[in-house]
Amino acid sequence: MANTQTMTAEATTIEPPKFLSGAQAIMQCLVENNVKTIFGYPGGAIMPTYDALYDYQDRIKHILVRHEQGAGHAAQGYARMTGRAGVAMVTSGPGATNLMTPIADALLDSTPMVCLVGQVKANLLGTDAFQECDIIGMSMPVTKWNYQITDADEIPEIMAKAFYIAESGRPGPVLLDITRTAQADFMTKPFVYKPCDEIVSYRPRYIPKQSQVEEAAKLINSAQKPYIFAGHGILIANAQDELDAFARKADIPVATTLLGMSALPHNHPNYIGWLGMHGNYGANVLTDEADLIIAIGMRFDDRVTGDLAKFISQAKVVHIDIDPAEINKNIVATAPVVGDAREALKALLPLIKERKHTEWIAEFKKYDEVEFEKVSKRDLFHDGDQIKMGEAVAMLSKKTKGEAVTVTDVGQHQMIVNRYYEYMKPNSLVTSGGAGTMGFALPAAFGAKVGAPDREVIALIGDGGFQMTIQELGTIAQSGLPVKIIILNNNFLGMVRQWQQLFFEKRYSFVELQNPDFITIAKGFGIDAHKVSDRAELSGELDKMLAANTPYLLEIVCEKEENVFPMVPAGGSVSSIRLE
């Protein structure tokens, strides 16, 4: 009888529920969000989450970068190619602060990121504990949203909210500061993940108001010299086809911003170049003759407008943007349209008339001829001994048929790439626009290759910017991914030197570089590397690089004091653009 009672007691014993730890909940949230890749660097305050990641290696790939800044830029490159939030995971203190530059960069360029940052134990907050810093206060101005998690039970809801905010509306970076306590403690309730699709205080408008669309259509149908400015919002919204149909139907010339490059193929009949300080001659000058500007997914950045007081004062403005904060911020819109670029163009298409603006578009072509004679000829066809950046980029463009993803750093080479690489496929340029972050390209190119493994990804970097994140060669080498790297080496901080030459009487103050042996360094990381300085060998060396199925670095020694033109002087109007 006693034995029966024992058996009965054992049979009715109920196992207590097995709750997840906060760190396990973080991993499960990533799985629920279909996150396949994390770029990160471990440390003490994030260690419980890295321990949980050990058991998720079959579902989530972690890529160990060599510096936290590299994690952020790689996540940006990944996001730009996939349209999904890139995920960076780092520890507290210096780990978190090293992530600040990519976060600021992502905010200005509307790039979705979710940054998971470790923090000291909850009871140590505010005590200046080892590697504690107020990353919430520090990151508030450069994040779309940030939040400190102190309780493991918060994790599912906050993680869902983080991905929704990062990826919806105008995309941007989100930072979660997760205390070690929240990571290590177990949840007090079963894990339940519910995707977030609405927040009461945050309601981005995708479908524009019909009244706004109709007002914009009236202006477009009556304009004699309409002009489209196409920005990054076209690519974010995947609105390339709608832009193509819109431009063709109304026969309107289209210029892109820097980040809008590749929104239309280079050979599109309505594409007339790009706007900005080093943009095309006609694309800039003729903004003063347009009677209607149709700005789509762009924010009238100062590098596009120059002197605001003298910019398009003669024209009416249709401004289409998903972020209402951009409307009337720099330029007053005659007809604002708040909404997703794709949805706005779809709504406009049936309302606009089929027209021809043959003579207006021909005006841009006349300026193209002037620009070719005074600038492009000098950059592409010359008798000098040294290779010019322009001819190297133009040759690369022809060899890749304009279909590669180019990832540029910041400076002269960045402008040269946009002048002479003829983009034929959408979403083909990854660059740092608003922040102008030197050191961006190398880790961003790696992230772009992870996000788009089937596309050729080529980083084009100046010798200055390359040395800012040179350690990420280790990340690329360890991955084995065939990221191609071109260093356009002129032994100068070229853009600063150009400004010093043009505006500071050639007082070259600390801009000449005594560079290391890049080839030996790359080979030290296990990356095949070659150097070319002879023009006759350039084509063959580019062919070798493009044929490689492993990481490859090509250093091209370029003319030392080459300048980039056209150029709108800082603070000047677009009509003051210089050709030499």
Coordinates of C-alpha atoms in Angstrom, one line a residue:
M1 CA 0.0 0.0 0.0
A2 CA 2.8 2.4 0.9
N3 CA 4.5 1.6 -2.4
T4 CA 1.3 2.4 -4.3
Q5 CA 0.9 5.7 -2.6
T6 CA 4.5 6.6 -3.6
M7 CA 3.8 5.7 -7.2
T8 CA 0.6 7.8 -7.2
A9 CA 2.4 10.8 -5.7
E10 CA 5.2 10.5 -8.3
A11 CA 2.6 10.2 -11.1
T12 CA 0.8 13.4 -10.1
T13 CA 3.9 15.6 -9.6
I14 CA 3.8 18.6 -12.0
E15 CA 7.1 19.9 -13.4
P16 CA 7.5 23.7 -12.8
P17 CA 7.5 25.6 -16.2
K18 CA 10.9 26.2 -17.7
F19 CA 11.2 29.9 -18.3
L20 CA 13.8 31.4 -20.5
S21 CA 16.6 33.6 -19.3
G22 CA 16.6 37.1 -20.6
A23 CA 19.6 36.2 -22.8
Q24 CA 17.7 33.2 -24.2
A25 CA 14.7 35.5 -24.8
I26 CA 16.9 37.9 -26.8
M27 CA 18.0 35.0 -29.0
Q28 CA 14.5 33.7 -29.5
C29 CA 13.3 37.2 -30.4
L30 CA 15.9 37.4 -33.1
V31 CA 14.8 34.0 -34.5
E32 CA 11.2 35.2 -34.4
N33 CA 12.3 38.3 -36.5
N34 CA 14.0 36.0 -39.0
V35 CA 17.4 37.5 -38.2
K36 CA 20.0 35.3 -39.8
T37 CA 23.2 37.4 -39.1
I38 CA 24.6 39.4 -36.3
F39 CA 27.7 41.5 -36.5
G40 CA 29.3 41.9 -33.1
Y41 CA 32.1 41.9 -30.5
P42 CA 31.7 40.2 -27.1
G43 CA 32.6 41.6 -23.7
G44 CA 31.7 41.4 -20.0
A45 CA 28.4 43.2 -19.9
I46 CA 27.0 41.3 -22.9
M47 CA 28.5 37.9 -22.0
P48 CA 25.2 36.2 -20.9
T49 CA 23.7 36.9 -24.3
Y50 CA 26.8 35.6 -26.1
D51 CA 26.5 32.5 -23.9
A52 CA 22.9 32.0 -25.1
L53 CA 24.0 32.6 -28.7
Y54 CA 26.3 29.5 -28.3
D55 CA 23.1 27.3 -28.5
Y56 CA 21.7 29.2 -31.4
Q57 CA 24.5 28.9 -33.9
D58 CA 22.5 26.6 -36.1
R59 CA 19.9 29.4 -36.6
I60 CA 21.9 32.7 -36.2
K61 CA 25.3 33.4 -37.8
H62 CA 27.5 35.6 -35.7
I63 CA 30.3 37.5 -37.5
L64 CA 33.1 38.6 -35.3
V65 CA 34.4 42.0 -36.4
R66 CA 37.6 43.5 -35.3
H67 CA 36.2 46.7 -33.8
E68 CA 32.7 47.7 -32.7
Q69 CA 32.6 50.5 -35.4
G70 CA 33.1 47.7 -37.9
A71 CA 30.0 45.9 -36.5
G72 CA 27.9 49.0 -37.0
H73 CA 29.0 49.8 -40.5
A74 CA 28.7 46.1 -41.5
A75 CA 25.2 46.1 -40.2
Q76 CA 24.5 49.2 -42.3
G77 CA 25.8 47.6 -45.5
Y78 CA 23.7 44.5 -44.8
A79 CA 20.6 46.6 -44.2
R80 CA 21.2 48.7 -47.4
M81 CA 21.2 45.5 -49.5
T82 CA 18.4 43.6 -47.8
G83 CA 16.0 46.4 -46.6
R84 CA 15.9 44.6 -43.3
A85 CA 17.4 45.9 -40.0
G86 CA 21.1 45.1 -39.6
V87 CA 21.9 43.8 -36.1
A88 CA 25.0 44.8 -34.2
M89 CA 25.7 43.5 -30.7
V90 CA 28.4 44.9 -28.4
T91 CA 29.3 45.3 -24.8
S92 CA 29.0 48.3 -22.5
G93 CA 31.3 51.3 -22.1
P94 CA 33.8 51.6 -24.9
G95 CA 32.0 48.9 -26.8
A96 CA 28.9 51.0 -26.9
T97 CA 30.6 54.3 -27.6
N98 CA 32.5 52.7 -30.5
L99 CA 29.1 52.0 -32.1
M100 CA 28.0 55.7 -31.9
T101 CA 29.5 56.7 -35.3
P102 CA 27.7 54.1 -37.3
I103 CA 24.5 54.8 -35.4
A104 CA 24.8 58.6 -36.3
D105 CA 25.6 57.6 -39.9
A106 CA 22.5 55.3 -40.0
L107 CA 20.2 58.0 -38.7
L108 CA 21.2 60.6 -41.3
D109 CA 21.1 58.0 -44.2
S110 CA 17.8 56.4 -43.0
T111 CA 19.3 52.9 -42.5
P112 CA 17.4 50.4 -40.3
M113 CA 19.6 49.0 -37.5
V114 CA 18.9 47.3 -34.2
C115 CA 21.8 47.7 -31.8
L116 CA 22.0 45.4 -28.8
V117 CA 24.3 46.9 -26.2
G118 CA 25.3 45.3 -22.9
Q119 CA 25.1 47.3 -19.7
V120 CA 26.2 46.8 -16.1
K121 CA 24.0 45.1 -13.5
A122 CA 20.8 47.0 -12.7
N123 CA 21.9 47.7 -9.1
L124 CA 25.1 49.3 -10.3
L125 CA 23.5 51.8 -12.6
G126 CA 24.6 55.3 -11.8
T127 CA 27.6 54.2 -9.7
D128 CA 30.3 54.6 -12.4
A129 CA 30.8 50.9 -12.3
F130 CA 33.5 49.3 -14.6
Q131 CA 32.6 50.0 -18.2
E132 CA 29.4 51.8 -17.4
C133 CA 28.3 54.7 -19.5
D134 CA 25.0 56.4 -20.1
I135 CA 24.6 55.2 -23.6
I136 CA 20.9 56.0 -23.5
G137 CA 21.7 59.7 -22.9
M138 CA 24.6 59.7 -25.4
S139 CA 22.7 58.0 -28.2
M140 CA 19.3 59.8 -27.8
P141 CA 20.1 62.5 -30.4
V142 CA 21.3 59.9 -33.0
T143 CA 18.7 57.1 -32.7
K144 CA 15.2 56.8 -33.9
W145 CA 14.4 55.2 -30.6
N146 CA 16.3 53.8 -27.6
Y147 CA 15.4 52.0 -24.5
Q148 CA 17.1 50.5 -21.4
I149 CA 15.9 47.0 -20.4
T150 CA 16.3 46.2 -16.7
D151 CA 13.8 43.3 -16.4
A152 CA 13.9 40.1 -18.4
D153 CA 10.1 40.0 -18.7
E154 CA 10.3 43.2 -20.9
I155 CA 12.4 41.6 -23.6
P156 CA 9.9 40.1 -26.0
E157 CA 7.7 43.3 -26.2
I158 CA 10.7 45.7 -26.4
M159 CA 12.5 43.6 -29.0
A160 CA 9.3 43.5 -31.2
K161 CA 8.9 47.2 -30.9
A162 CA 12.6 47.8 -31.7
F163 CA 12.4 46.0 -35.1
Y164 CA 9.1 47.7 -36.0
I165 CA 10.4 51.1 -35.3
A166 CA 13.7 50.5 -37.1
E167 CA 12.1 49.2 -40.3
S168 CA 8.9 51.1 -40.6
G169 CA 8.2 54.6 -41.9
R170 CA 11.5 56.4 -42.4
P171 CA 13.9 53.7 -41.4
G172 CA 16.6 54.3 -38.8
P173 CA 18.7 53.0 -35.9
V174 CA 17.3 51.7 -32.6
L175 CA 19.4 51.0 -29.6
L176 CA 18.5 48.7 -26.7
D177 CA 20.7 49.1 -23.6
I178 CA 20.3 45.7 -21.8
T179 CA 21.5 45.4 -18.2
R180 CA 23.4 42.3 -17.3
T181 CA 20.7 41.6 -14.7
A182 CA 18.0 41.5 -17.4
Q183 CA 20.2 39.1 -19.5
A184 CA 21.0 36.7 -16.6
D185 CA 17.7 36.7 -14.8
F186 CA 15.0 34.2 -15.8
M187 CA 11.6 35.5 -17.0
T188 CA 8.7 35.1 -14.5
K189 CA 6.3 34.1 -17.3
P190 CA 6.4 31.9 -20.4
F191 CA 8.1 33.4 -23.5
V192 CA 5.5 34.8 -25.9
Y193 CA 6.6 36.8 -28.9
K194 CA 4.0 39.0 -30.6
P195 CA 5.2 41.0 -33.6
C196 CA 4.6 44.7 -33.3
D197 CA 2.7 46.4 -36.1
E198 CA 1.3 49.5 -34.3
I199 CA 2.3 52.0 -31.7
V200 CA -0.2 54.5 -30.5
S201 CA 2.3 57.4 -30.5
Y202 CA 4.0 56.4 -33.8
R203 CA 1.9 56.0 -36.9
P204 CA 3.8 56.5 -40.1
R205 CA 1.6 57.4 -43.1
Y206 CA 2.2 55.1 -46.1
I207 CA -0.8 56.0 -48.2
P208 CA -0.9 59.8 -48.9
K209 CA -4.0 61.9 -48.6
Q210 CA -5.9 62.0 -51.9
S211 CA -6.3 65.8 -51.7
Q212 CA -2.5 66.2 -51.5
V213 CA -2.0 63.9 -54.5
E214 CA -4.5 65.8 -56.5
E215 CA -2.9 69.1 -55.8
A216 CA 0.5 67.8 -56.8
A217 CA -0.9 66.4 -60.0
K218 CA -2.4 69.8 -61.0
L219 CA 1.0 71.4 -60.6
I220 CA 2.8 68.6 -62.6
N221 CA 0.2 68.8 -65.4
S222 CA 0.6 72.6 -65.8
A223 CA 4.4 72.8 -65.5
Q224 CA 6.5 73.8 -68.5
K225 CA 9.8 72.9 -67.1
P226 CA 9.2 70.2 -64.4
Y227 CA 12.3 68.6 -62.8
I228 CA 12.4 65.5 -60.6
F229 CA 14.8 65.2 -57.7
A230 CA 15.0 61.5 -56.8
G231 CA 16.4 60.6 -53.4
H232 CA 17.2 57.6 -51.2
G233 CA 13.5 57.2 -50.5
I234 CA 13.0 55.8 -53.9
L235 CA 15.3 52.9 -53.2
I236 CA 14.0 52.4 -49.6
A237 CA 10.5 52.2 -50.9
N238 CA 11.5 50.0 -53.8
A239 CA 9.8 52.5 -56.1
Q240 CA 12.2 52.3 -59.1
D241 CA 9.6 50.9 -61.4
E242 CA 7.1 53.6 -60.4
L243 CA 9.7 56.3 -60.9
D244 CA 10.5 55.0 -64.3
A245 CA 6.8 54.9 -65.3
F246 CA 6.2 58.4 -63.9
A247 CA 9.2 60.0 -65.6
R248 CA 8.4 58.4 -68.9
K249 CA 4.6 59.2 -68.9
A250 CA 5.2 62.9 -68.1
D251 CA 8.6 63.0 -69.8
I252 CA 10.3 64.8 -66.9
P253 CA 14.1 65.0 -66.5
V254 CA 15.3 63.1 -63.4
A255 CA 18.4 63.9 -61.3
T256 CA 19.3 61.8 -58.2
T257 CA 20.9 62.8 -55.0
L258 CA 24.0 61.0 -53.9
L259 CA 22.1 58.3 -52.1
G260 CA 19.5 58.2 -54.8
M261 CA 22.1 57.0 -57.3
S262 CA 21.0 53.9 -59.3
A263 CA 17.3 54.7 -58.8
L264 CA 17.2 54.8 -62.6
P265 CA 19.7 53.2 -64.9
H266 CA 22.4 55.5 -66.3
N267 CA 21.0 55.0 -69.9
H268 CA 17.4 55.9 -69.0
P269 CA 16.1 58.6 -71.5
N270 CA 15.0 60.8 -68.6
Y271 CA 18.1 60.5 -66.4
I272 CA 20.2 63.6 -66.6
G273 CA 22.8 63.1 -63.8
W274 CA 23.1 63.8 -60.1
L275 CA 22.7 66.8 -57.9
G276 CA 25.1 68.3 -55.4
M277 CA 28.4 69.9 -54.7
H278 CA 30.3 67.6 -57.1
G279 CA 27.3 66.6 -59.2
N280 CA 26.7 67.2 -62.9
Y281 CA 27.0 70.6 -64.5
G282 CA 23.6 70.8 -66.1
A283 CA 21.8 69.0 -63.3
N284 CA 22.9 71.7 -60.9
V285 CA 22.7 74.8 -63.1
L286 CA 19.3 74.1 -64.6
T287 CA 17.6 73.9 -61.2
D288 CA 17.5 77.7 -61.6
E289 CA 15.4 77.4 -64.7
A290 CA 12.8 74.8 -63.6
D291 CA 9.3 76.0 -62.9
L292 CA 8.4 73.0 -60.8
I293 CA 10.6 70.8 -58.6
I294 CA 9.2 67.3 -57.7
A295 CA 11.3 66.1 -54.8
I296 CA 10.8 62.5 -54.0
G297 CA 12.3 60.8 -50.9
M298 CA 15.0 63.5 -50.5
R299 CA 15.5 66.1 -47.8
F300 CA 17.1 69.1 -49.5
D301 CA 20.5 68.5 -47.8
D302 CA 22.9 71.5 -47.9
R303 CA 25.2 69.5 -50.3
V304 CA 22.3 69.6 -52.8
T305 CA 21.0 73.1 -52.2
G306 CA 24.1 75.2 -51.6
D307 CA 22.9 78.6 -50.5
L308 CA 19.2 78.1 -49.5
A309 CA 18.4 81.7 -50.1
K310 CA 19.3 81.3 -53.8
F311 CA 18.0 77.8 -54.4
I312 CA 15.0 77.2 -56.7
S313 CA 13.4 80.5 -55.6
Q314 CA 11.7 80.7 -59.0
A315 CA 10.1 77.3 -58.8
K316 CA 7.0 75.7 -57.1
V317 CA 7.8 72.6 -55.2
V318 CA 6.0 69.2 -54.8
H319 CA 7.7 67.4 -51.9
I320 CA 7.0 63.7 -51.4
D321 CA 8.3 62.2 -48.2
I322 CA 7.3 59.7 -45.6
D323 CA 8.7 61.8 -42.9
P324 CA 6.5 64.8 -42.2
A325 CA 9.4 66.5 -40.3
E326 CA 11.2 66.9 -43.6
I327 CA 8.4 68.9 -45.2
N328 CA 9.1 72.6 -45.1
K329 CA 12.2 72.0 -43.0
N330 CA 14.6 73.5 -45.5
I331 CA 12.5 74.3 -48.6
V332 CA 8.8 75.4 -48.4
A333 CA 6.6 73.0 -50.3
T334 CA 3.8 74.4 -52.5
A335 CA 2.2 70.9 -52.5
P336 CA 3.4 68.6 -49.8
V337 CA 2.6 64.9 -50.1
V338 CA 3.3 62.8 -47.0
G339 CA 3.6 59.1 -47.7
D340 CA 5.6 56.3 -49.0
A341 CA 7.4 57.2 -52.3
R342 CA 6.0 54.1 -54.0
E343 CA 2.5 54.6 -52.9
A344 CA 2.6 58.3 -53.7
L345 CA 3.8 57.6 -57.3
K346 CA 1.2 54.9 -57.8
A347 CA -1.5 57.4 -56.7
L348 CA -0.1 60.1 -59.0
L349 CA 0.4 58.0 -62.2
P350 CA -3.3 57.9 -63.3
L351 CA -3.7 61.6 -62.6
I352 CA -0.8 63.0 -64.6
K353 CA -1.1 63.7 -68.3
E354 CA 1.1 62.0 -70.9
R355 CA 3.3 64.9 -72.2
K356 CA 6.6 65.6 -74.0
H357 CA 9.3 68.0 -72.7
T358 CA 11.8 67.3 -75.5
E359 CA 13.3 70.8 -75.6
W360 CA 13.6 71.0 -71.8
I361 CA 15.5 67.7 -71.6
A362 CA 17.7 68.7 -74.5
E363 CA 18.9 71.7 -72.5
F364 CA 20.6 69.3 -70.1
K365 CA 22.3 67.5 -72.9
K366 CA 23.9 70.8 -74.0
Y367 CA 25.5 71.2 -70.6
D368 CA 26.6 67.6 -70.7
E369 CA 28.7 68.5 -73.8
V370 CA 30.3 71.4 -72.0
E371 CA 31.1 69.2 -69.0
F372 CA 32.6 66.5 -71.1
E373 CA 34.9 68.9 -72.9
K374 CA 36.1 70.8 -69.8
V375 CA 36.0 68.0 -67.1
S376 CA 35.5 64.4 -68.3
K377 CA 38.1 64.6 -71.1
R378 CA 40.6 65.7 -68.6
D379 CA 39.7 62.9 -66.2
L380 CA 39.4 60.1 -68.7
F381 CA 41.7 60.9 -71.7
H382 CA 45.1 62.4 -71.1
D383 CA 48.8 61.9 -71.7
G384 CA 50.2 62.1 -68.2
D385 CA 52.2 59.4 -66.6
Q386 CA 50.0 58.8 -63.6
I387 CA 46.7 57.0 -63.5
K388 CA 43.7 59.2 -62.8
M389 CA 40.9 58.0 -60.5
G390 CA 38.3 58.7 -63.1
E391 CA 39.8 56.5 -65.7
A392 CA 40.2 53.6 -63.2
V393 CA 36.5 53.9 -62.2
A394 CA 35.3 54.2 -65.8
M395 CA 37.2 51.1 -66.8
L396 CA 35.8 49.2 -63.8
S397 CA 32.3 50.3 -64.8
K398 CA 32.7 49.0 -68.3
K399 CA 34.2 45.7 -67.1
T400 CA 31.3 45.1 -64.7
K401 CA 28.7 46.5 -67.2
G402 CA 27.5 48.8 -64.4
E403 CA 26.0 45.9 -62.5
A404 CA 28.3 45.7 -59.4
V405 CA 27.6 47.0 -56.0
T406 CA 30.1 49.8 -55.3
V407 CA 30.7 50.7 -51.7
T408 CA 32.6 53.9 -51.3
D409 CA 34.3 55.6 -48.5
V410 CA 34.2 59.4 -48.2
G411 CA 36.3 62.0 -50.1
Q412 CA 37.4 62.6 -53.7
H413 CA 37.2 59.0 -54.7
Q414 CA 33.5 58.9 -53.5
M415 CA 32.7 61.8 -55.9
I416 CA 34.7 60.2 -58.7
V417 CA 32.9 56.9 -58.4
N418 CA 29.5 58.7 -58.7
R419 CA 30.7 60.6 -61.7
Y420 CA 32.2 57.7 -63.7
Y421 CA 30.5 54.5 -62.6
E422 CA 27.5 54.0 -64.8
Y423 CA 24.9 52.2 -62.7
M424 CA 22.6 49.9 -64.6
K425 CA 21.0 48.0 -61.7
P426 CA 19.0 49.5 -58.8
N427 CA 20.4 49.5 -55.2
S428 CA 24.0 49.5 -56.5
L429 CA 25.6 52.2 -54.4
V430 CA 26.3 52.0 -50.7
T431 CA 28.0 55.1 -49.3
S432 CA 28.0 57.4 -46.3
G433 CA 26.0 60.5 -47.3
G434 CA 24.8 62.7 -44.5
A435 CA 27.5 61.9 -42.0
G436 CA 30.4 61.6 -44.4
T437 CA 32.1 58.9 -42.4
M438 CA 35.6 58.0 -43.4
G439 CA 36.3 54.4 -42.6
F440 CA 32.8 53.4 -43.7
A441 CA 33.5 51.4 -46.8
L442 CA 35.6 48.4 -45.8
P443 CA 33.2 47.0 -43.1
A444 CA 30.1 48.2 -45.1
A445 CA 31.3 46.3 -48.2
F446 CA 31.6 43.2 -46.1
G447 CA 28.1 43.6 -44.7
A448 CA 26.8 44.3 -48.2
K449 CA 28.3 41.1 -49.5
V450 CA 26.7 39.1 -46.6
G451 CA 23.4 40.7 -47.4
A452 CA 23.7 40.1 -51.2
P453 CA 26.1 37.2 -51.7
D454 CA 25.1 36.7 -55.4
R455 CA 26.2 40.3 -56.4
E456 CA 29.7 41.5 -57.1
V457 CA 30.6 43.8 -54.3
I458 CA 33.5 46.2 -54.7
A459 CA 34.8 48.6 -52.1
L460 CA 36.5 51.7 -53.5
I461 CA 38.4 53.5 -50.8
G462 CA 40.9 56.3 -50.5
D463 CA 44.2 55.6 -48.7
G464 CA 43.2 57.8 -45.8
G465 CA 39.8 56.3 -45.1
F466 CA 41.1 52.8 -45.6
Q467 CA 43.5 53.1 -42.6
M468 CA 40.6 54.1 -40.3
T469 CA 39.1 50.6 -40.4
I470 CA 41.9 48.6 -41.9
Q471 CA 41.6 46.0 -39.1
E472 CA 38.4 44.7 -40.8
L473 CA 40.6 43.0 -43.3
G474 CA 40.7 40.3 -40.6
T475 CA 36.9 40.0 -40.7
I476 CA 36.9 39.7 -44.4
A477 CA 39.7 37.2 -44.5
Q478 CA 38.2 35.0 -41.8
S479 CA 34.9 34.9 -43.7
G480 CA 36.5 34.0 -47.0
L481 CA 33.8 36.0 -48.9
P482 CA 35.0 37.4 -52.2
V483 CA 34.8 41.1 -51.3
K484 CA 36.9 43.1 -53.8
I485 CA 38.8 46.1 -52.4
I486 CA 40.3 48.9 -54.5
I487 CA 42.5 51.5 -52.8
L488 CA 42.7 54.7 -54.9
N489 CA 45.9 55.9 -53.4
N490 CA 47.1 59.5 -54.0
N491 CA 49.1 59.7 -50.7
F492 CA 46.9 62.6 -49.6
L493 CA 43.7 63.3 -47.7
G494 CA 42.6 64.3 -51.1
M495 CA 39.4 66.3 -50.5
V496 CA 40.9 68.3 -47.7
R497 CA 43.9 69.0 -49.9
Q498 CA 41.7 70.1 -52.7
W499 CA 40.0 72.6 -50.5
Q500 CA 43.3 73.9 -49.2
Q501 CA 44.5 74.3 -52.7
L502 CA 41.4 76.2 -53.9
F503 CA 40.4 78.2 -50.9
F504 CA 43.5 78.3 -48.5
E505 CA 46.3 79.4 -51.0
K506 CA 47.8 75.9 -51.2
R507 CA 48.7 75.9 -47.5
Y508 CA 48.7 72.1 -47.2
S509 CA 48.2 71.7 -43.5
F510 CA 48.7 68.0 -42.4
V511 CA 47.1 66.3 -45.4
E512 CA 50.0 64.4 -46.9
L513 CA 50.2 60.7 -45.8
Q514 CA 53.2 58.5 -45.4
N515 CA 51.4 55.3 -46.1
P516 CA 52.4 51.8 -45.1
D517 CA 52.8 48.9 -47.5
F518 CA 49.2 48.0 -48.1
I519 CA 50.0 44.9 -50.1
T520 CA 52.1 43.4 -47.3
I521 CA 49.5 44.2 -44.7
A522 CA 46.7 42.6 -46.8
K523 CA 48.8 39.5 -47.4
G524 CA 49.5 39.4 -43.7
F525 CA 45.8 39.0 -43.2
G526 CA 45.8 36.2 -45.8
I527 CA 44.2 38.3 -48.6
D528 CA 45.6 38.2 -52.1
A529 CA 46.8 41.7 -53.0
H530 CA 48.4 43.5 -55.9
K531 CA 49.6 47.0 -56.8
V532 CA 49.4 48.8 -60.1
S533 CA 50.9 52.2 -61.0
D534 CA 51.4 51.7 -64.8
R535 CA 48.4 52.6 -66.9
A536 CA 49.3 49.8 -69.4
E537 CA 48.8 47.2 -66.6
L538 CA 45.5 48.6 -65.2
S539 CA 43.1 46.7 -67.3
G540 CA 44.8 43.4 -66.7
E541 CA 45.0 44.0 -62.9
L542 CA 41.2 44.8 -62.8
D543 CA 40.5 41.6 -64.7
K544 CA 42.5 39.5 -62.2
M545 CA 40.6 41.2 -59.3
L546 CA 37.2 40.6 -60.8
A547 CA 38.0 36.9 -61.6
A548 CA 39.0 36.2 -58.0
N549 CA 36.6 34.0 -56.0
T550 CA 38.2 35.0 -52.7
P551 CA 38.9 38.3 -51.0
Y552 CA 41.1 40.5 -53.2
L553 CA 42.8 43.9 -52.7
L554 CA 44.1 46.0 -55.6
E555 CA 46.0 49.2 -54.8
I556 CA 45.9 51.7 -57.7
V557 CA 48.5 54.5 -57.4
C558 CA 46.8 57.6 -58.7
E559 CA 47.9 61.2 -59.6
K560 CA 48.8 62.9 -56.3
E561 CA 47.1 66.3 -56.8
E562 CA 44.1 65.4 -58.9
N563 CA 41.0 67.5 -58.2
V564 CA 37.3 66.7 -58.5
F565 CA 35.1 68.9 -60.7
P566 CA 32.5 70.2 -61.1
M567 CA 32.4 71.8 -57.7
V568 CA 29.9 74.1 -56.0
P569 CA 32.0 76.2 -53.4
A570 CA 30.8 75.7 -49.8
G571 CA 28.0 78.2 -49.1
G572 CA 27.7 79.2 -52.7
S573 CA 24.7 78.8 -55.0
V574 CA 24.4 76.0 -57.5
S575 CA 24.7 78.5 -60.3
S576 CA 28.3 79.3 -59.1
I577 CA 29.4 75.7 -59.9
R578 CA 33.0 75.6 -61.1
L579 CA 34.4 73.4 -63.9
E580 CA 38.0 74.0 -63.0

